């Protein structure tokens, strides 16, 4: 999905051409979307397509030393062609829900639109697993510095430190189909992308985009998070993920049946299914069934609820893009809070 990058430098907004389109809407049901944006690295600049991910903190792209099958189909950074590149001997590993990588920490100039971070530490992958067939080259983490696996200062914090952005805030508008543009904003919020007021939700603790969720309900019946739970607001995940037992219960409630790795429903019943309501900080956030069900390549309808690979001590849910397409989201690092409002 096309993702436009907007940097607010004081009162001057900078718009950048963007990226991806793998999306569509068929009979009211969305085909799986991925949201990516362009960045450049090096001098002269080399262009990469990355996922902007609020659940991780590290920026990385493939290196020319990576021989994994995933790297051969993606753009690899040619470090010898950059006059501003320098190498370290520090290595690191990251495991994501979708794959894992091993890399080395390096430094160079990174540009997100007209926002420039000089001497930015980031990772070059030397091994990748699970990223085969993905449209994006790498990942740009927007979480807090304390969850960085490489130990490098994240690019958002570096931009703040360099005075490149006016406020320690970024925001996402994720559109519902490929005819509209999606936007990530740095340093400010564009009010044209949401209706009404922003509802501010404090983070459970500074250092992760996780908030307290009161309940998950269908038709006023609590189906999960009955004693309150944690919710990670995650732009890098398509699905809504939670504990296996509770996810299985939701699949049964909506009549979904497991075939292969996905739970399917008849496309003809999608518009008759009730909304699922996520209650956060006293505010209800309904997500209609048609938003929670996607189509596969054969045109069959499957649900976006998935078993989480996390095994925390408390009940934790991941609210991914299917939730964030409905709700414009603001990430306020200065006040350790998230703002949510109905997306236009």
mmCIF file of C-alpha atoms in Angstrom:
data_model
loop_
_atom_site.group_PDB
_atom_site.id
_atom_site.type_symbol
_atom_site.label_atom_id
_atom_site.label_comp_id
_atom_site.label_asym_id
_atom_site.label_seq_id
_atom_site.Cartn_x
_atom_site.Cartn_y
_atom_site.Cartn_z
ATOM 1 C CA UNK A 1 0.000 0.000 0.000
ATOM 2 C CA UNK A 2 1.235 3.442 -0.922
ATOM 3 C CA UNK A 3 2.597 5.163 2.182
ATOM 4 C CA UNK A 4 3.393 8.841 1.981
ATOM 5 C CA UNK A 5 5.958 10.294 4.363
ATOM 6 C CA UNK A 6 5.337 13.786 5.721
ATOM 7 C CA UNK A 7 7.815 15.619 7.936
ATOM 8 C CA UNK A 8 6.700 18.711 9.822
ATOM 9 C CA UNK A 9 9.625 21.111 10.081
ATOM 10 C CA UNK A 10 8.197 23.871 12.219
ATOM 11 C CA UNK A 11 5.185 25.026 10.211
ATOM 12 C CA UNK A 12 6.511 23.767 6.875
ATOM 13 C CA UNK A 13 5.203 20.384 5.760
ATOM 14 C CA UNK A 14 7.382 18.320 3.463
ATOM 15 C CA UNK A 15 5.734 15.735 1.259
ATOM 16 C CA UNK A 16 7.557 12.875 -0.293
ATOM 17 C CA UNK A 17 6.735 10.460 -3.014
ATOM 18 C CA UNK A 18 6.000 7.149 -1.665
ATOM 19 C CA UNK A 19 5.631 3.542 -2.231
ATOM 20 C CA UNK A 20 3.876 0.391 -2.397
ATOM 21 C CA UNK A 21 0.707 -0.906 -3.825
ATOM 22 C CA UNK A 22 -0.272 -4.463 -2.998
ATOM 23 C CA UNK A 23 -3.887 -4.105 -2.234
ATOM 24 C CA UNK A 24 -7.430 -3.911 -3.366
ATOM 25 C CA UNK A 25 -11.013 -4.269 -2.293
ATOM 26 C CA UNK A 26 -13.215 -6.998 -3.724
ATOM 27 C CA UNK A 27 -16.900 -7.282 -2.845
ATOM 28 C CA UNK A 28 -16.344 -5.172 0.257
ATOM 29 C CA UNK A 29 -13.524 -7.356 1.574
ATOM 30 C CA UNK A 30 -9.940 -6.141 1.672
ATOM 31 C CA UNK A 31 -7.136 -8.118 0.103
ATOM 32 C CA UNK A 32 -4.159 -8.227 2.478
ATOM 33 C CA UNK A 33 -2.327 -4.907 2.588
ATOM 34 C CA UNK A 34 1.261 -4.078 3.404
ATOM 35 C CA UNK A 35 2.258 -0.464 4.072
ATOM 36 C CA UNK A 36 5.736 0.652 3.058
ATOM 37 C CA UNK A 37 7.566 3.922 2.543
ATOM 38 C CA UNK A 38 10.729 4.982 0.750
ATOM 39 C CA UNK A 39 13.891 6.002 2.539
ATOM 40 C CA UNK A 40 17.371 6.597 1.193
ATOM 41 C CA UNK A 41 20.729 5.711 2.722
ATOM 42 C CA UNK A 42 24.221 6.862 1.819
ATOM 43 C CA UNK A 43 25.969 9.506 -0.307
ATOM 44 C CA UNK A 44 24.873 9.488 -3.097
ATOM 45 C CA UNK A 45 21.482 8.189 -1.831
ATOM 46 C CA UNK A 46 20.421 4.577 -2.376
ATOM 47 C CA UNK A 47 16.671 3.947 -2.144
ATOM 48 C CA UNK A 48 14.946 1.260 -0.047
ATOM 49 C CA UNK A 49 11.362 0.305 0.713
ATOM 50 C CA UNK A 50 10.810 -0.279 4.429
ATOM 51 C CA UNK A 51 7.975 -1.026 6.823
ATOM 52 C CA UNK A 52 7.538 1.671 9.489
ATOM 53 C CA UNK A 53 7.116 -0.502 12.589
ATOM 54 C CA UNK A 54 5.984 0.753 16.020
ATOM 55 C CA UNK A 55 6.746 -2.610 17.676
ATOM 56 C CA UNK A 56 10.519 -2.529 17.089
ATOM 57 C CA UNK A 57 13.276 0.084 17.361
ATOM 58 C CA UNK A 58 15.931 -0.890 14.832
ATOM 59 C CA UNK A 59 16.424 0.229 11.246
ATOM 60 C CA UNK A 60 18.007 -2.330 8.947
ATOM 61 C CA UNK A 61 18.302 -3.149 5.248
ATOM 62 C CA UNK A 62 20.094 -6.005 3.426
ATOM 63 C CA UNK A 63 23.844 -5.857 2.830
ATOM 64 C CA UNK A 64 25.749 -7.062 -0.228
ATOM 65 C CA UNK A 65 27.308 -9.704 2.045
ATOM 66 C CA UNK A 66 23.909 -11.328 2.666
ATOM 67 C CA UNK A 67 23.567 -14.582 0.713
ATOM 68 C CA UNK A 68 20.197 -15.653 2.170
ATOM 69 C CA UNK A 69 17.499 -16.256 -0.484
ATOM 70 C CA UNK A 70 15.464 -13.295 0.858
ATOM 71 C CA UNK A 71 18.330 -10.884 0.216
ATOM 72 C CA UNK A 72 18.729 -11.915 -3.418
ATOM 73 C CA UNK A 73 15.253 -10.565 -4.245
ATOM 74 C CA UNK A 74 15.626 -7.263 -2.358
ATOM 75 C CA UNK A 75 17.672 -4.106 -2.765
ATOM 76 C CA UNK A 76 21.027 -4.497 -0.995
ATOM 77 C CA UNK A 77 23.046 -1.590 0.356
ATOM 78 C CA UNK A 78 26.273 -1.067 -1.605
ATOM 79 C CA UNK A 79 28.430 0.409 1.151
ATOM 80 C CA UNK A 80 31.508 0.921 -1.045
ATOM 81 C CA UNK A 81 29.511 3.395 -3.151
ATOM 82 C CA UNK A 82 28.761 5.673 -0.187
ATOM 83 C CA UNK A 83 31.299 8.322 0.838
ATOM 84 C CA UNK A 84 29.637 8.831 4.265
ATOM 85 C CA UNK A 85 29.575 5.150 5.342
ATOM 86 C CA UNK A 86 31.478 3.720 8.270
ATOM 87 C CA UNK A 87 31.532 0.254 9.761
ATOM 88 C CA UNK A 88 31.622 -1.114 13.313
ATOM 89 C CA UNK A 89 32.424 -4.621 14.550
ATOM 90 C CA UNK A 90 29.177 -4.884 16.554
ATOM 91 C CA UNK A 91 26.750 -7.640 15.512
ATOM 92 C CA UNK A 92 23.153 -8.227 16.630
ATOM 93 C CA UNK A 93 20.132 -10.468 16.033
ATOM 94 C CA UNK A 94 16.379 -9.723 15.910
ATOM 95 C CA UNK A 95 13.460 -12.160 15.867
ATOM 96 C CA UNK A 96 10.136 -10.856 14.545
ATOM 97 C CA UNK A 97 6.787 -12.568 14.221
ATOM 98 C CA UNK A 98 7.449 -12.875 10.485
ATOM 99 C CA UNK A 99 11.121 -13.844 10.484
ATOM 100 C CA UNK A 100 14.557 -13.225 11.909
ATOM 101 C CA UNK A 101 17.794 -11.583 10.891
ATOM 102 C CA UNK A 102 21.434 -11.225 11.879
ATOM 103 C CA UNK A 103 23.259 -8.013 11.126
ATOM 104 C CA UNK A 104 26.124 -5.652 11.784
ATOM 105 C CA UNK A 105 25.838 -2.057 13.075
ATOM 106 C CA UNK A 106 27.032 0.616 10.634
ATOM 107 C CA UNK A 107 26.679 4.403 10.252
ATOM 108 C CA UNK A 108 25.593 6.561 7.312
ATOM 109 C CA UNK A 109 23.246 9.382 6.292
ATOM 110 C CA UNK A 110 19.582 8.322 6.250
ATOM 111 C CA UNK A 111 16.793 10.386 4.680
ATOM 112 C CA UNK A 112 13.061 9.996 5.280
ATOM 113 C CA UNK A 113 11.653 12.435 2.767
ATOM 114 C CA UNK A 114 13.301 15.785 3.533
ATOM 115 C CA UNK A 115 14.213 14.711 7.071
ATOM 116 C CA UNK A 116 17.931 13.946 7.212
ATOM 117 C CA UNK A 117 19.757 12.033 9.947
ATOM 118 C CA UNK A 118 23.538 12.230 9.563
ATOM 119 C CA UNK A 119 25.804 9.583 11.135
ATOM 120 C CA UNK A 120 22.720 7.441 11.771
ATOM 121 C CA UNK A 121 23.490 4.005 13.249
ATOM 122 C CA UNK A 122 21.529 1.197 11.582
ATOM 123 C CA UNK A 123 21.854 -2.467 10.710
ATOM 124 C CA UNK A 124 22.981 -4.252 7.576
ATOM 125 C CA UNK A 125 21.653 -7.807 7.459
ATOM 126 C CA UNK A 126 24.114 -10.587 6.717
ATOM 127 C CA UNK A 127 21.514 -13.354 7.214
ATOM 128 C CA UNK A 128 17.720 -13.294 6.862
ATOM 129 C CA UNK A 129 15.129 -16.006 7.455
ATOM 130 C CA UNK A 130 11.396 -15.799 6.753
ATOM 131 C CA UNK A 131 11.458 -12.637 4.621
ATOM 132 C CA UNK A 132 11.337 -14.462 1.271
ATOM 133 C CA UNK A 133 8.610 -13.111 -0.997
ATOM 134 C CA UNK A 134 8.136 -9.950 1.075
ATOM 135 C CA UNK A 135 7.724 -6.742 -0.906
ATOM 136 C CA UNK A 136 9.797 -4.625 1.489
ATOM 137 C CA UNK A 137 13.608 -4.527 1.719
ATOM 138 C CA UNK A 138 13.954 -3.781 5.426
ATOM 139 C CA UNK A 139 12.306 -2.472 8.578
ATOM 140 C CA UNK A 140 12.393 0.969 10.214
ATOM 141 C CA UNK A 141 11.586 0.684 13.924
ATOM 142 C CA UNK A 142 9.690 3.501 15.666
ATOM 143 C CA UNK A 143 9.601 2.098 19.191
ATOM 144 C CA UNK A 144 11.531 3.502 22.157
ATOM 145 C CA UNK A 145 15.349 3.175 22.351
ATOM 146 C CA UNK A 146 15.238 0.720 25.268
ATOM 147 C CA UNK A 147 13.860 -2.078 23.060
ATOM 148 C CA UNK A 148 16.600 -1.775 20.431
ATOM 149 C CA UNK A 149 18.394 -5.080 19.800
ATOM 150 C CA UNK A 150 21.374 -3.404 18.146
ATOM 151 C CA UNK A 151 21.787 -0.801 20.887
ATOM 152 C CA UNK A 152 21.701 1.909 18.206
ATOM 153 C CA UNK A 153 19.766 5.131 18.756
ATOM 154 C CA UNK A 154 16.540 4.880 16.679
ATOM 155 C CA UNK A 155 16.196 7.299 13.788
ATOM 156 C CA UNK A 156 13.185 9.101 15.328
ATOM 157 C CA UNK A 157 15.181 9.886 18.487
ATOM 158 C CA UNK A 158 18.185 10.946 16.414
ATOM 159 C CA UNK A 159 16.003 13.323 14.361
ATOM 160 C CA UNK A 160 14.702 14.814 17.623
ATOM 161 C CA UNK A 161 18.225 15.249 18.979
ATOM 162 C CA UNK A 162 19.319 16.978 15.764
ATOM 163 C CA UNK A 163 16.350 19.372 15.919
ATOM 164 C CA UNK A 164 14.964 18.086 12.612
ATOM 165 C CA UNK A 165 11.413 17.732 13.966
ATOM 166 C CA UNK A 166 9.465 20.273 16.009
ATOM 167 C CA UNK A 167 7.651 17.843 18.360
ATOM 168 C CA UNK A 168 8.487 14.290 19.533
ATOM 169 C CA UNK A 169 5.338 12.990 17.811
ATOM 170 C CA UNK A 170 4.567 10.834 14.774
ATOM 171 C CA UNK A 171 1.262 9.613 13.378
ATOM 172 C CA UNK A 172 -0.211 7.089 10.929
ATOM 173 C CA UNK A 173 -3.132 7.192 8.552
ATOM 174 C CA UNK A 174 -3.564 3.767 6.920
ATOM 175 C CA UNK A 175 -6.032 3.846 4.053
ATOM 176 C CA UNK A 176 -8.499 1.062 3.359
ATOM 177 C CA UNK A 177 -7.832 0.564 -0.344
ATOM 178 C CA UNK A 178 -5.290 1.277 -3.033
ATOM 179 C CA UNK A 179 -7.178 4.257 -4.470
ATOM 180 C CA UNK A 180 -6.269 6.339 -1.417
ATOM 181 C CA UNK A 181 -2.861 7.320 -0.107
ATOM 182 C CA UNK A 182 -1.599 6.308 3.321
ATOM 183 C CA UNK A 183 0.532 8.682 5.351
ATOM 184 C CA UNK A 184 3.104 8.602 8.137
ATOM 185 C CA UNK A 185 3.760 12.029 9.693
ATOM 186 C CA UNK A 186 6.798 13.039 11.703
ATOM 187 C CA UNK A 187 6.881 15.997 14.090
ATOM 188 C CA UNK A 188 3.185 16.857 13.978
ATOM 189 C CA UNK A 189 -0.388 15.782 13.214
ATOM 190 C CA UNK A 190 -2.539 16.596 10.191
ATOM 191 C CA UNK A 191 -6.140 16.954 11.385
ATOM 192 C CA UNK A 192 -7.589 16.251 7.926
ATOM 193 C CA UNK A 193 -7.050 12.518 8.425
ATOM 194 C CA UNK A 194 -9.438 11.972 11.334
ATOM 195 C CA UNK A 195 -12.894 12.950 12.609
ATOM 196 C CA UNK A 196 -13.717 14.359 16.040
ATOM 197 C CA UNK A 197 -11.241 14.611 18.878
ATOM 198 C CA UNK A 198 -8.189 12.496 19.597
ATOM 199 C CA UNK A 199 -8.671 10.236 22.616
ATOM 200 C CA UNK A 200 -5.383 10.096 24.514
ATOM 201 C CA UNK A 201 -4.369 6.845 26.182
ATOM 202 C CA UNK A 202 -1.406 6.753 28.606
ATOM 203 C CA UNK A 203 1.180 4.045 28.043
ATOM 204 C CA UNK A 204 1.387 1.356 30.717
ATOM 205 C CA UNK A 205 5.002 2.423 31.040
ATOM 206 C CA UNK A 206 7.318 4.622 29.020
ATOM 207 C CA UNK A 207 9.428 2.539 26.687
ATOM 208 C CA UNK A 208 6.879 0.553 24.640
ATOM 209 C CA UNK A 209 3.726 1.452 22.684
ATOM 210 C CA UNK A 210 1.544 -0.688 24.987
ATOM 211 C CA UNK A 211 -1.690 0.530 26.585
ATOM 212 C CA UNK A 212 -4.234 -0.942 28.991
ATOM 213 C CA UNK A 213 -7.327 -2.391 27.298
ATOM 214 C CA UNK A 214 -10.509 -2.887 29.324
ATOM 215 C CA UNK A 215 -12.281 -5.572 27.266
ATOM 216 C CA UNK A 216 -13.065 -7.117 23.876
ATOM 217 C CA UNK A 217 -16.787 -7.624 23.254
ATOM 218 C CA UNK A 218 -19.322 -8.833 20.677
ATOM 219 C CA UNK A 219 -22.967 -7.768 21.099
ATOM 220 C CA UNK A 220 -22.218 -6.585 24.667
ATOM 221 C CA UNK A 221 -20.800 -9.978 25.602
ATOM 222 C CA UNK A 222 -17.167 -9.988 26.783
ATOM 223 C CA UNK A 223 -15.225 -12.485 24.643
ATOM 224 C CA UNK A 224 -11.663 -11.692 25.742
ATOM 225 C CA UNK A 225 -9.682 -9.379 28.018
ATOM 226 C CA UNK A 226 -12.326 -9.967 30.697
ATOM 227 C CA UNK A 227 -10.131 -8.746 33.556
ATOM 228 C CA UNK A 228 -8.363 -6.083 31.547
ATOM 229 C CA UNK A 229 -5.260 -6.759 29.462
ATOM 230 C CA UNK A 230 -2.410 -5.138 27.578
ATOM 231 C CA UNK A 231 -2.593 -4.006 23.943
ATOM 232 C CA UNK A 232 0.467 -3.354 21.757
ATOM 233 C CA UNK A 233 -0.392 -0.871 18.991
ATOM 234 C CA UNK A 234 1.619 -2.270 16.085
ATOM 235 C CA UNK A 235 1.830 -0.742 12.594
ATOM 236 C CA UNK A 236 4.144 -3.567 11.492
ATOM 237 C CA UNK A 237 1.527 -6.326 11.935
ATOM 238 C CA UNK A 238 -1.426 -6.899 9.610
ATOM 239 C CA UNK A 239 -3.467 -8.944 12.073
ATOM 240 C CA UNK A 240 -4.966 -8.817 15.546
ATOM 241 C CA UNK A 241 -3.080 -11.301 17.679
ATOM 242 C CA UNK A 242 -3.776 -12.696 21.118
ATOM 243 C CA UNK A 243 -3.536 -15.779 23.352
ATOM 244 C CA UNK A 244 -4.326 -18.991 21.460
ATOM 245 C CA UNK A 245 -7.240 -20.138 23.633
ATOM 246 C CA UNK A 246 -9.031 -16.789 23.371
ATOM 247 C CA UNK A 247 -8.364 -16.444 19.638
ATOM 248 C CA UNK A 248 -9.822 -19.949 19.072
ATOM 249 C CA UNK A 249 -12.935 -18.932 20.985
ATOM 250 C CA UNK A 250 -13.383 -15.826 18.786
ATOM 251 C CA UNK A 251 -12.943 -17.926 15.620
ATOM 252 C CA UNK A 252 -15.733 -20.230 16.820
ATOM 253 C CA UNK A 253 -18.010 -17.315 17.674
ATOM 254 C CA UNK A 254 -17.773 -15.922 14.145
ATOM 255 C CA UNK A 255 -18.077 -19.367 12.549
ATOM 256 C CA UNK A 256 -14.522 -19.535 11.163
ATOM 257 C CA UNK A 257 -13.016 -22.928 10.325
ATOM 258 C CA UNK A 258 -9.353 -23.834 10.101
ATOM 259 C CA UNK A 259 -8.072 -24.792 6.647
ATOM 260 C CA UNK A 260 -4.305 -24.982 6.382
ATOM 261 C CA UNK A 261 -2.833 -22.067 8.313
ATOM 262 C CA UNK A 262 -5.875 -19.745 8.187
ATOM 263 C CA UNK A 263 -9.420 -19.658 9.572
ATOM 264 C CA UNK A 264 -11.990 -19.169 6.803
ATOM 265 C CA UNK A 265 -15.587 -17.946 6.691
ATOM 266 C CA UNK A 266 -18.023 -17.845 3.774
ATOM 267 C CA UNK A 267 -17.634 -14.494 2.009
ATOM 268 C CA UNK A 268 -21.417 -14.271 1.716
ATOM 269 C CA UNK A 269 -21.836 -13.956 5.509
ATOM 270 C CA UNK A 270 -19.228 -11.252 6.129
ATOM 271 C CA UNK A 271 -21.693 -8.350 6.049
ATOM 272 C CA UNK A 272 -24.019 -10.127 8.498
ATOM 273 C CA UNK A 273 -21.390 -10.646 11.209
ATOM 274 C CA UNK A 274 -21.341 -8.246 14.192
ATOM 275 C CA UNK A 275 -18.580 -5.736 14.921
ATOM 276 C CA UNK A 276 -15.977 -6.559 17.541
ATOM 277 C CA UNK A 277 -15.499 -3.779 20.091
ATOM 278 C CA UNK A 278 -12.162 -3.004 21.730
ATOM 279 C CA UNK A 279 -12.626 -0.818 24.829
ATOM 280 C CA UNK A 280 -9.552 1.261 25.679
ATOM 281 C CA UNK A 281 -9.402 3.878 28.442
ATOM 282 C CA UNK A 282 -13.202 4.012 28.648
ATOM 283 C CA UNK A 283 -13.736 4.508 24.895
ATOM 284 C CA UNK A 284 -15.251 1.883 22.579
ATOM 285 C CA UNK A 285 -13.430 1.227 19.301
ATOM 286 C CA UNK A 286 -15.683 -0.961 17.129
ATOM 287 C CA UNK A 287 -14.132 -2.763 14.163
ATOM 288 C CA UNK A 288 -16.672 -4.090 11.631
ATOM 289 C CA UNK A 289 -16.427 -7.717 10.512
ATOM 290 C CA UNK A 290 -15.684 -6.681 6.917
ATOM 291 C CA UNK A 291 -12.530 -4.947 8.209
ATOM 292 C CA UNK A 292 -11.467 -8.024 10.200
ATOM 293 C CA UNK A 293 -11.790 -10.411 7.253
ATOM 294 C CA UNK A 294 -9.440 -10.417 4.258
ATOM 295 C CA UNK A 295 -9.364 -12.287 0.939
ATOM 296 C CA UNK A 296 -6.626 -14.671 -0.124
ATOM 297 C CA UNK A 297 -5.288 -15.018 -3.673
ATOM 298 C CA UNK A 298 -8.134 -17.412 -4.571
ATOM 299 C CA UNK A 299 -10.810 -14.989 -3.394
ATOM 300 C CA UNK A 300 -11.618 -16.938 -0.215
ATOM 301 C CA UNK A 301 -12.343 -15.018 2.989
ATOM 302 C CA UNK A 302 -10.254 -15.544 6.129
ATOM 303 C CA UNK A 303 -10.156 -13.876 9.530
ATOM 304 C CA UNK A 304 -7.291 -11.721 10.742
ATOM 305 C CA UNK A 305 -7.244 -13.089 14.289
ATOM 306 C CA UNK A 306 -4.040 -15.005 14.960
ATOM 307 C CA UNK A 307 -2.399 -16.809 17.855
ATOM 308 C CA UNK A 308 0.302 -14.560 19.248
ATOM 309 C CA UNK A 309 3.827 -15.949 19.365
ATOM 310 C CA UNK A 310 4.381 -13.873 22.492
ATOM 311 C CA UNK A 311 4.082 -15.639 25.841
ATOM 312 C CA UNK A 312 3.956 -12.800 28.384
ATOM 313 C CA UNK A 313 2.817 -13.293 31.962
ATOM 314 C CA UNK A 314 -0.230 -11.056 31.397
ATOM 315 C CA UNK A 315 -2.896 -11.326 28.675
ATOM 316 C CA UNK A 316 -1.553 -9.310 25.735
ATOM 317 C CA UNK A 317 -3.146 -8.426 22.386
ATOM 318 C CA UNK A 318 -1.494 -6.947 19.314
ATOM 319 C CA UNK A 319 -3.625 -4.393 17.462
ATOM 320 C CA UNK A 320 -2.279 -4.361 13.920
ATOM 321 C CA UNK A 321 -3.266 -2.733 10.643
ATOM 322 C CA UNK A 322 -6.828 -4.112 10.552
ATOM 323 C CA UNK A 323 -7.501 -2.016 13.682
ATOM 324 C CA UNK A 324 -5.384 0.956 12.561
ATOM 325 C CA UNK A 325 -7.171 1.264 9.214
ATOM 326 C CA UNK A 326 -10.241 2.247 11.251
ATOM 327 C CA UNK A 327 -8.434 4.540 13.712
ATOM 328 C CA UNK A 328 -5.894 7.266 13.024
ATOM 329 C CA UNK A 329 -3.071 6.834 15.557
ATOM 330 C CA UNK A 330 -0.670 9.345 17.114
ATOM 331 C CA UNK A 331 2.456 8.314 19.036
ATOM 332 C CA UNK A 332 3.477 11.019 21.489
ATOM 333 C CA UNK A 333 6.897 10.144 22.875
ATOM 334 C CA UNK A 334 7.121 13.437 24.760
ATOM 335 C CA UNK A 335 4.096 12.578 26.920
ATOM 336 C CA UNK A 336 4.279 8.756 26.715
ATOM 337 C CA UNK A 337 0.799 8.344 25.267
ATOM 338 C CA UNK A 338 -1.083 7.242 22.152
ATOM 339 C CA UNK A 339 -3.908 9.219 20.526
ATOM 340 C CA UNK A 340 -6.728 7.451 18.658
ATOM 341 C CA UNK A 341 -9.530 8.935 16.546
ATOM 342 C CA UNK A 342 -11.914 7.731 13.841
ATOM 343 C CA UNK A 343 -10.004 7.761 10.539
ATOM 344 C CA UNK A 344 -11.610 9.628 7.647
#
